[in-house]
N, C-alpha and C. Protein backbone atom coordinates (compact mmCIF):
# COMPACT_ATOMS: atom_id res chain seq x y z
N MET A 1 -19.46 -28.86 38.70
CA MET A 1 -19.23 -27.60 39.70
C MET A 1 -19.51 -27.88 41.10
N LYS A 2 -18.56 -27.62 41.90
CA LYS A 2 -18.76 -27.87 43.26
C LYS A 2 -19.92 -27.37 43.78
N LYS A 3 -20.50 -28.14 44.76
CA LYS A 3 -21.66 -27.57 45.53
C LYS A 3 -21.28 -26.54 46.45
N GLY A 4 -22.15 -25.56 46.40
CA GLY A 4 -21.72 -24.50 47.36
C GLY A 4 -20.91 -23.37 46.64
N ALA A 5 -20.36 -23.73 45.55
CA ALA A 5 -19.56 -22.81 44.63
C ALA A 5 -20.35 -21.48 44.41
N GLU A 6 -19.53 -20.32 44.18
CA GLU A 6 -20.16 -19.36 43.67
C GLU A 6 -20.66 -19.47 42.16
N LYS A 7 -21.93 -18.86 41.92
CA LYS A 7 -22.50 -19.10 40.82
C LYS A 7 -21.68 -18.39 39.62
N VAL A 8 -21.36 -19.07 38.30
CA VAL A 8 -20.58 -18.78 37.28
C VAL A 8 -21.50 -17.72 36.44
N THR A 9 -20.91 -16.81 35.83
CA THR A 9 -21.46 -15.95 34.91
C THR A 9 -20.98 -15.98 33.45
N THR A 10 -19.67 -16.78 33.30
CA THR A 10 -19.20 -16.84 31.99
C THR A 10 -18.76 -18.24 31.73
N VAL A 11 -18.38 -18.71 30.58
CA VAL A 11 -17.90 -20.00 30.26
C VAL A 11 -16.59 -20.11 30.69
N ASP A 12 -15.77 -19.12 30.58
CA ASP A 12 -14.31 -19.14 31.13
C ASP A 12 -14.34 -19.34 32.69
N GLN A 13 -15.28 -18.74 33.53
CA GLN A 13 -15.39 -19.11 35.02
C GLN A 13 -15.91 -20.52 35.19
N TYR A 14 -16.84 -20.98 34.36
CA TYR A 14 -17.09 -22.57 34.38
C TYR A 14 -15.99 -23.22 34.23
N MET A 15 -15.23 -23.16 33.23
CA MET A 15 -14.03 -23.84 32.93
C MET A 15 -13.08 -23.78 34.08
N ALA A 16 -12.81 -22.71 34.59
CA ALA A 16 -12.01 -22.74 35.90
C ALA A 16 -12.46 -23.73 36.94
N THR A 17 -13.64 -24.07 37.00
CA THR A 17 -14.15 -25.05 37.92
C THR A 17 -13.90 -26.48 37.59
N VAL A 18 -13.65 -26.77 36.36
CA VAL A 18 -13.58 -28.02 35.93
C VAL A 18 -12.18 -28.60 36.43
N PRO A 19 -12.26 -29.84 36.95
CA PRO A 19 -11.19 -30.46 37.57
C PRO A 19 -10.11 -30.63 36.47
N GLU A 20 -8.79 -30.51 36.78
CA GLU A 20 -7.54 -30.43 35.95
C GLU A 20 -7.60 -31.70 34.98
N THR A 21 -7.80 -32.86 35.86
CA THR A 21 -7.84 -34.20 35.20
C THR A 21 -8.70 -34.41 33.78
N VAL A 22 -9.88 -33.53 33.92
CA VAL A 22 -10.70 -33.72 32.65
C VAL A 22 -10.97 -32.40 31.93
N LEU A 23 -10.15 -31.44 32.33
CA LEU A 23 -10.20 -30.13 31.46
C LEU A 23 -9.82 -30.21 30.05
N PRO A 24 -8.75 -31.02 29.81
CA PRO A 24 -8.33 -31.04 28.35
C PRO A 24 -9.46 -31.78 27.38
N VAL A 25 -10.16 -32.60 28.00
CA VAL A 25 -11.33 -33.28 27.45
C VAL A 25 -12.49 -32.46 27.08
N VAL A 26 -12.79 -31.51 28.26
CA VAL A 26 -14.02 -30.67 28.08
C VAL A 26 -13.41 -29.48 27.20
N GLU A 27 -12.24 -29.08 27.20
CA GLU A 27 -11.66 -27.88 26.36
C GLU A 27 -11.98 -28.48 24.72
N LYS A 28 -11.77 -29.60 24.50
CA LYS A 28 -11.89 -30.18 23.15
C LYS A 28 -13.34 -30.09 22.74
N LEU A 29 -14.41 -30.53 23.57
CA LEU A 29 -15.76 -30.50 23.52
C LEU A 29 -16.06 -28.97 23.12
N ARG A 30 -15.58 -28.07 23.96
CA ARG A 30 -16.01 -26.56 23.76
C ARG A 30 -15.42 -26.10 22.25
N GLN A 31 -14.22 -26.47 22.00
CA GLN A 31 -13.75 -26.03 20.85
C GLN A 31 -14.32 -26.54 19.62
N ALA A 32 -14.70 -27.80 19.70
CA ALA A 32 -15.72 -28.41 18.67
C ALA A 32 -16.85 -27.60 18.27
N ILE A 33 -17.65 -27.38 19.38
CA ILE A 33 -18.91 -26.59 19.31
C ILE A 33 -18.48 -25.12 18.73
N ARG A 34 -17.49 -24.49 19.22
CA ARG A 34 -17.17 -23.25 18.71
C ARG A 34 -16.83 -23.28 17.19
N SER A 35 -16.02 -24.34 16.89
CA SER A 35 -15.65 -24.48 15.41
C SER A 35 -16.99 -24.59 14.54
N ALA A 36 -17.83 -25.47 14.93
CA ALA A 36 -19.02 -25.61 14.21
C ALA A 36 -20.03 -24.68 14.14
N ALA A 37 -20.08 -23.87 15.17
CA ALA A 37 -20.96 -22.90 15.41
C ALA A 37 -20.25 -21.46 15.71
N PRO A 38 -19.24 -20.82 14.71
CA PRO A 38 -18.71 -19.83 15.07
C PRO A 38 -19.35 -18.60 15.34
N LYS A 39 -20.60 -18.36 14.91
CA LYS A 39 -21.35 -17.15 15.13
C LYS A 39 -22.23 -17.26 16.31
N ALA A 40 -22.26 -18.43 17.10
CA ALA A 40 -23.14 -18.59 18.19
C ALA A 40 -22.55 -17.87 19.54
N GLU A 41 -23.54 -17.35 20.11
CA GLU A 41 -23.16 -16.70 21.51
C GLU A 41 -22.88 -17.70 22.60
N GLU A 42 -21.80 -17.73 23.17
CA GLU A 42 -21.38 -18.53 24.22
C GLU A 42 -22.10 -17.87 25.62
N VAL A 43 -22.92 -18.59 26.38
CA VAL A 43 -23.68 -18.06 27.64
C VAL A 43 -23.51 -19.21 28.66
N ILE A 44 -24.07 -18.86 29.77
CA ILE A 44 -24.26 -19.71 30.89
C ILE A 44 -25.69 -19.67 31.14
N SER A 45 -26.19 -20.96 30.80
CA SER A 45 -27.64 -21.18 31.19
C SER A 45 -27.97 -22.27 32.10
N TYR A 46 -28.70 -22.14 33.10
CA TYR A 46 -29.00 -23.36 33.99
C TYR A 46 -27.42 -23.79 34.59
N GLN A 47 -26.54 -22.80 34.79
CA GLN A 47 -25.34 -23.12 35.33
C GLN A 47 -24.26 -23.82 34.60
N ILE A 48 -24.49 -24.11 33.29
CA ILE A 48 -23.79 -24.73 32.43
C ILE A 48 -23.40 -23.94 31.11
N PRO A 49 -22.25 -24.11 30.33
CA PRO A 49 -22.11 -23.58 29.31
C PRO A 49 -23.10 -24.04 28.17
N ALA A 50 -23.54 -22.92 27.45
CA ALA A 50 -24.57 -23.28 26.38
C ALA A 50 -24.30 -22.12 25.26
N TYR A 51 -24.73 -22.72 24.08
CA TYR A 51 -24.55 -21.80 22.83
C TYR A 51 -25.81 -21.36 22.14
N LYS A 52 -26.10 -20.15 21.72
CA LYS A 52 -27.25 -19.63 21.13
C LYS A 52 -26.87 -19.16 19.89
N TYR A 53 -27.95 -19.66 18.87
CA TYR A 53 -27.79 -19.17 17.54
C TYR A 53 -29.24 -19.26 17.00
N ASN A 54 -30.06 -18.21 16.82
CA ASN A 54 -31.51 -18.51 16.52
C ASN A 54 -32.14 -19.41 17.46
N GLY A 55 -31.83 -19.15 18.74
CA GLY A 55 -32.46 -19.92 19.84
C GLY A 55 -31.25 -20.86 20.35
N MET A 56 -31.45 -21.64 21.48
CA MET A 56 -30.34 -22.43 22.14
C MET A 56 -30.07 -23.45 21.18
N LEU A 57 -28.77 -23.63 21.08
CA LEU A 57 -28.27 -24.75 20.12
C LEU A 57 -27.88 -26.14 20.96
N VAL A 58 -26.66 -25.98 21.69
CA VAL A 58 -26.31 -26.95 22.60
C VAL A 58 -25.64 -26.51 23.87
N GLY A 59 -25.26 -27.36 24.85
CA GLY A 59 -24.70 -27.02 25.85
C GLY A 59 -23.80 -28.28 26.46
N PHE A 60 -23.06 -27.94 27.45
CA PHE A 60 -22.41 -29.10 27.98
C PHE A 60 -22.19 -28.77 29.51
N GLY A 61 -21.87 -29.97 30.29
CA GLY A 61 -21.53 -29.75 31.70
C GLY A 61 -20.78 -30.98 32.18
N VAL A 62 -19.95 -30.69 32.94
CA VAL A 62 -19.25 -31.77 33.70
C VAL A 62 -20.03 -32.33 34.94
N ALA A 63 -20.35 -33.73 35.03
CA ALA A 63 -20.77 -34.30 36.01
C ALA A 63 -19.77 -35.29 36.73
N GLN A 64 -20.18 -36.06 37.59
CA GLN A 64 -19.19 -36.65 38.50
C GLN A 64 -18.60 -37.74 37.61
N ASN A 65 -19.51 -38.49 36.78
CA ASN A 65 -18.66 -39.50 35.90
C ASN A 65 -18.75 -39.48 34.47
N HIS A 66 -19.22 -38.29 34.05
CA HIS A 66 -19.29 -37.99 32.61
C HIS A 66 -19.22 -36.65 32.20
N ILE A 67 -19.10 -36.45 30.89
CA ILE A 67 -19.45 -35.04 30.26
C ILE A 67 -20.62 -35.01 29.64
N GLY A 68 -21.61 -34.21 30.05
CA GLY A 68 -22.89 -34.05 29.58
C GLY A 68 -22.82 -33.30 28.18
N PHE A 69 -23.42 -33.69 27.14
CA PHE A 69 -23.41 -32.90 26.00
C PHE A 69 -24.91 -32.77 25.74
N TYR A 70 -25.55 -31.47 25.83
CA TYR A 70 -26.98 -31.33 25.70
C TYR A 70 -27.25 -30.82 24.51
N VAL A 71 -27.88 -31.60 23.61
CA VAL A 71 -28.21 -31.57 22.30
C VAL A 71 -29.53 -30.72 22.12
N MET A 72 -30.33 -30.62 23.25
CA MET A 72 -31.44 -29.75 23.35
C MET A 72 -32.69 -29.97 22.28
N SER A 73 -32.55 -31.15 21.63
CA SER A 73 -33.47 -31.60 20.74
C SER A 73 -33.64 -33.13 20.47
N LYS A 74 -34.77 -33.66 20.95
CA LYS A 74 -34.89 -34.98 20.63
C LYS A 74 -34.95 -35.66 19.35
N SER A 75 -35.38 -34.64 18.33
CA SER A 75 -35.40 -35.25 17.08
C SER A 75 -34.07 -35.29 16.37
N ILE A 76 -33.10 -34.34 16.88
CA ILE A 76 -31.87 -34.30 16.28
C ILE A 76 -30.99 -35.62 16.91
N LEU A 77 -31.41 -35.64 18.14
CA LEU A 77 -30.74 -36.83 18.79
C LEU A 77 -31.05 -38.14 18.15
N ASP A 78 -32.25 -38.18 17.92
CA ASP A 78 -32.89 -39.48 17.23
C ASP A 78 -32.48 -39.75 15.90
N SER A 79 -32.02 -38.56 15.15
CA SER A 79 -31.50 -38.80 13.75
C SER A 79 -30.01 -39.08 13.83
N PHE A 80 -29.37 -39.11 14.89
CA PHE A 80 -27.98 -39.54 15.19
C PHE A 80 -27.96 -40.83 16.11
N ALA A 81 -28.97 -41.66 16.13
CA ALA A 81 -29.12 -42.75 17.00
C ALA A 81 -28.02 -43.55 16.67
N LYS A 82 -27.77 -44.01 15.52
CA LYS A 82 -26.75 -44.91 15.31
C LYS A 82 -25.33 -44.49 15.69
N GLU A 83 -25.11 -43.15 15.55
CA GLU A 83 -23.70 -42.74 15.71
C GLU A 83 -23.53 -42.49 17.25
N VAL A 84 -24.56 -42.51 18.05
CA VAL A 84 -24.61 -42.12 19.51
C VAL A 84 -24.79 -43.49 20.36
N GLN A 85 -24.96 -44.74 19.64
CA GLN A 85 -25.35 -45.78 20.41
C GLN A 85 -24.33 -46.35 21.38
N LYS A 86 -23.26 -45.95 21.38
CA LYS A 86 -22.08 -46.48 22.02
C LYS A 86 -21.99 -45.63 23.26
N TYR A 87 -22.75 -44.49 23.43
CA TYR A 87 -22.56 -43.67 24.44
C TYR A 87 -24.11 -43.89 25.48
N SER A 88 -24.13 -43.44 26.57
CA SER A 88 -25.15 -43.36 27.28
C SER A 88 -25.98 -42.29 26.97
N VAL A 89 -27.19 -42.45 26.64
CA VAL A 89 -28.07 -41.34 25.87
C VAL A 89 -29.39 -41.18 26.87
N ALA A 90 -29.85 -39.82 27.08
CA ALA A 90 -31.05 -39.72 27.70
C ALA A 90 -31.71 -38.58 26.69
N THR A 91 -32.79 -38.06 27.21
CA THR A 91 -33.62 -37.36 26.27
C THR A 91 -32.89 -35.99 26.06
N GLY A 92 -32.51 -35.99 24.84
CA GLY A 92 -31.59 -34.48 24.50
C GLY A 92 -30.23 -34.48 24.96
N THR A 93 -29.66 -35.64 25.61
CA THR A 93 -28.41 -35.65 26.11
C THR A 93 -27.48 -36.75 25.70
N ILE A 94 -26.09 -36.64 25.50
CA ILE A 94 -25.29 -37.64 25.32
C ILE A 94 -24.29 -37.47 26.36
N ARG A 95 -24.05 -38.71 27.00
CA ARG A 95 -23.02 -38.64 28.27
C ARG A 95 -21.79 -39.16 27.63
N PHE A 96 -20.86 -38.25 27.44
CA PHE A 96 -19.37 -38.87 27.07
C PHE A 96 -18.53 -39.27 28.36
N PRO A 97 -17.87 -40.51 28.18
CA PRO A 97 -17.08 -40.89 29.29
C PRO A 97 -15.72 -39.96 29.39
N MET A 98 -15.49 -39.62 30.66
CA MET A 98 -14.40 -38.60 31.09
C MET A 98 -13.11 -39.17 30.39
N ASP A 99 -12.83 -40.52 30.11
CA ASP A 99 -11.50 -40.99 30.01
C ASP A 99 -11.44 -41.52 28.57
N GLU A 100 -12.27 -40.91 27.71
CA GLU A 100 -12.08 -41.31 26.28
C GLU A 100 -12.16 -39.82 25.54
N PRO A 101 -11.53 -40.02 24.36
CA PRO A 101 -11.60 -38.66 23.44
C PRO A 101 -12.82 -38.11 23.06
N ILE A 102 -13.14 -36.83 22.98
CA ILE A 102 -14.51 -36.46 22.61
C ILE A 102 -14.42 -36.59 21.01
N PRO A 103 -15.63 -37.27 20.56
CA PRO A 103 -15.75 -37.53 19.14
C PRO A 103 -16.09 -36.18 18.32
N VAL A 104 -15.08 -35.35 18.21
CA VAL A 104 -14.99 -34.20 17.54
C VAL A 104 -15.98 -34.17 16.33
N ALA A 105 -15.73 -35.07 15.26
CA ALA A 105 -16.42 -34.95 14.09
C ALA A 105 -18.10 -35.19 14.41
N LEU A 106 -18.47 -35.99 15.31
CA LEU A 106 -19.80 -36.16 15.58
C LEU A 106 -20.54 -35.04 16.40
N VAL A 107 -19.61 -34.46 17.16
CA VAL A 107 -20.11 -33.18 17.90
C VAL A 107 -20.47 -32.04 16.89
N LYS A 108 -19.50 -31.87 15.88
CA LYS A 108 -19.66 -30.89 14.92
C LYS A 108 -20.79 -31.17 14.00
N LYS A 109 -21.06 -32.41 13.57
CA LYS A 109 -22.21 -32.68 12.86
C LYS A 109 -23.53 -32.35 13.45
N ILE A 110 -23.57 -32.66 14.79
CA ILE A 110 -24.75 -32.52 15.66
C ILE A 110 -25.11 -30.91 15.91
N VAL A 111 -24.00 -30.05 16.14
CA VAL A 111 -24.06 -28.76 16.33
C VAL A 111 -24.46 -27.98 14.94
N LYS A 112 -23.98 -28.74 13.79
CA LYS A 112 -24.51 -28.06 12.56
C LYS A 112 -25.93 -28.39 12.21
N ALA A 113 -26.37 -29.70 12.61
CA ALA A 113 -27.71 -30.11 12.45
C ALA A 113 -28.65 -29.23 13.52
N ARG A 114 -28.27 -28.81 14.62
CA ARG A 114 -28.95 -27.97 15.41
C ARG A 114 -29.22 -26.64 14.86
N ILE A 115 -28.13 -26.06 14.32
CA ILE A 115 -28.10 -24.68 13.53
C ILE A 115 -29.19 -24.78 12.46
N ASP A 116 -29.20 -25.79 11.67
CA ASP A 116 -30.12 -25.91 10.51
C ASP A 116 -31.46 -26.13 11.23
N GLU A 117 -31.77 -26.96 12.25
CA GLU A 117 -33.02 -27.07 12.83
C GLU A 117 -33.61 -25.71 13.44
N ASN A 118 -32.71 -24.87 14.06
CA ASN A 118 -33.14 -23.75 14.77
C ASN A 118 -33.41 -22.62 13.24
N ALA A 119 -32.63 -22.73 12.24
CA ALA A 119 -32.86 -21.67 11.02
C ALA A 119 -34.44 -22.26 10.65
N ALA A 120 -34.69 -23.51 10.69
CA ALA A 120 -35.97 -24.05 10.08
C ALA A 120 -37.29 -23.65 11.15
N ILE A 121 -37.05 -23.68 12.16
CA ILE A 121 -37.82 -23.21 13.13
C ILE A 121 -38.13 -21.66 13.02
N LYS A 122 -37.09 -20.97 12.83
CA LYS A 122 -37.23 -19.57 12.80
C LYS A 122 -37.94 -19.13 11.63
N ALA A 123 -37.61 -19.81 10.36
CA ALA A 123 -38.33 -19.70 9.09
C ALA A 123 -39.74 -19.90 9.19
N SER A 124 -40.00 -21.01 9.88
CA SER A 124 -41.50 -21.49 9.99
C SER A 124 -42.26 -20.37 10.89
N LYS A 125 -41.75 -19.82 11.84
CA LYS A 125 -42.30 -18.75 12.66
C LYS A 125 -42.58 -17.59 11.76
N ALA A 126 -41.57 -17.22 11.10
CA ALA A 126 -41.64 -15.92 10.02
C ALA A 126 -42.76 -16.05 9.24
N LYS A 127 -43.05 -17.20 8.68
CA LYS A 127 -44.20 -17.32 7.75
C LYS A 127 -45.60 -17.23 8.51
N LYS A 128 -45.65 -17.34 9.69
CA LYS A 128 -46.79 -17.27 10.40
C LYS A 128 -47.32 -16.01 10.61
């Protein structure tokens, strides 16, 4: 998102700020997330698109040189270490190159793992 731009309040508004050259790649990521988590609520959190279902699931954002996929869970990211080793990875984040296709199957597996993780956390809290 451009600096000084108006704050967005919906994912559609965010998508309207994405450069046309990378929009198809970002839209593919959005579709993969929505497909894996159809019951998740699409929100803006920290000025990026995010998905909530029993807590925050994942988010994404367009940076200058990559598309950030925010897994929001170090343990889940660690469990996919082999699958994400070809990407730049930071705590809870995978950086997808803008000029490569989004690994849709991997994104869906990670989102589903996050749904399971959030369900387990919710169940654990309910027992207390």
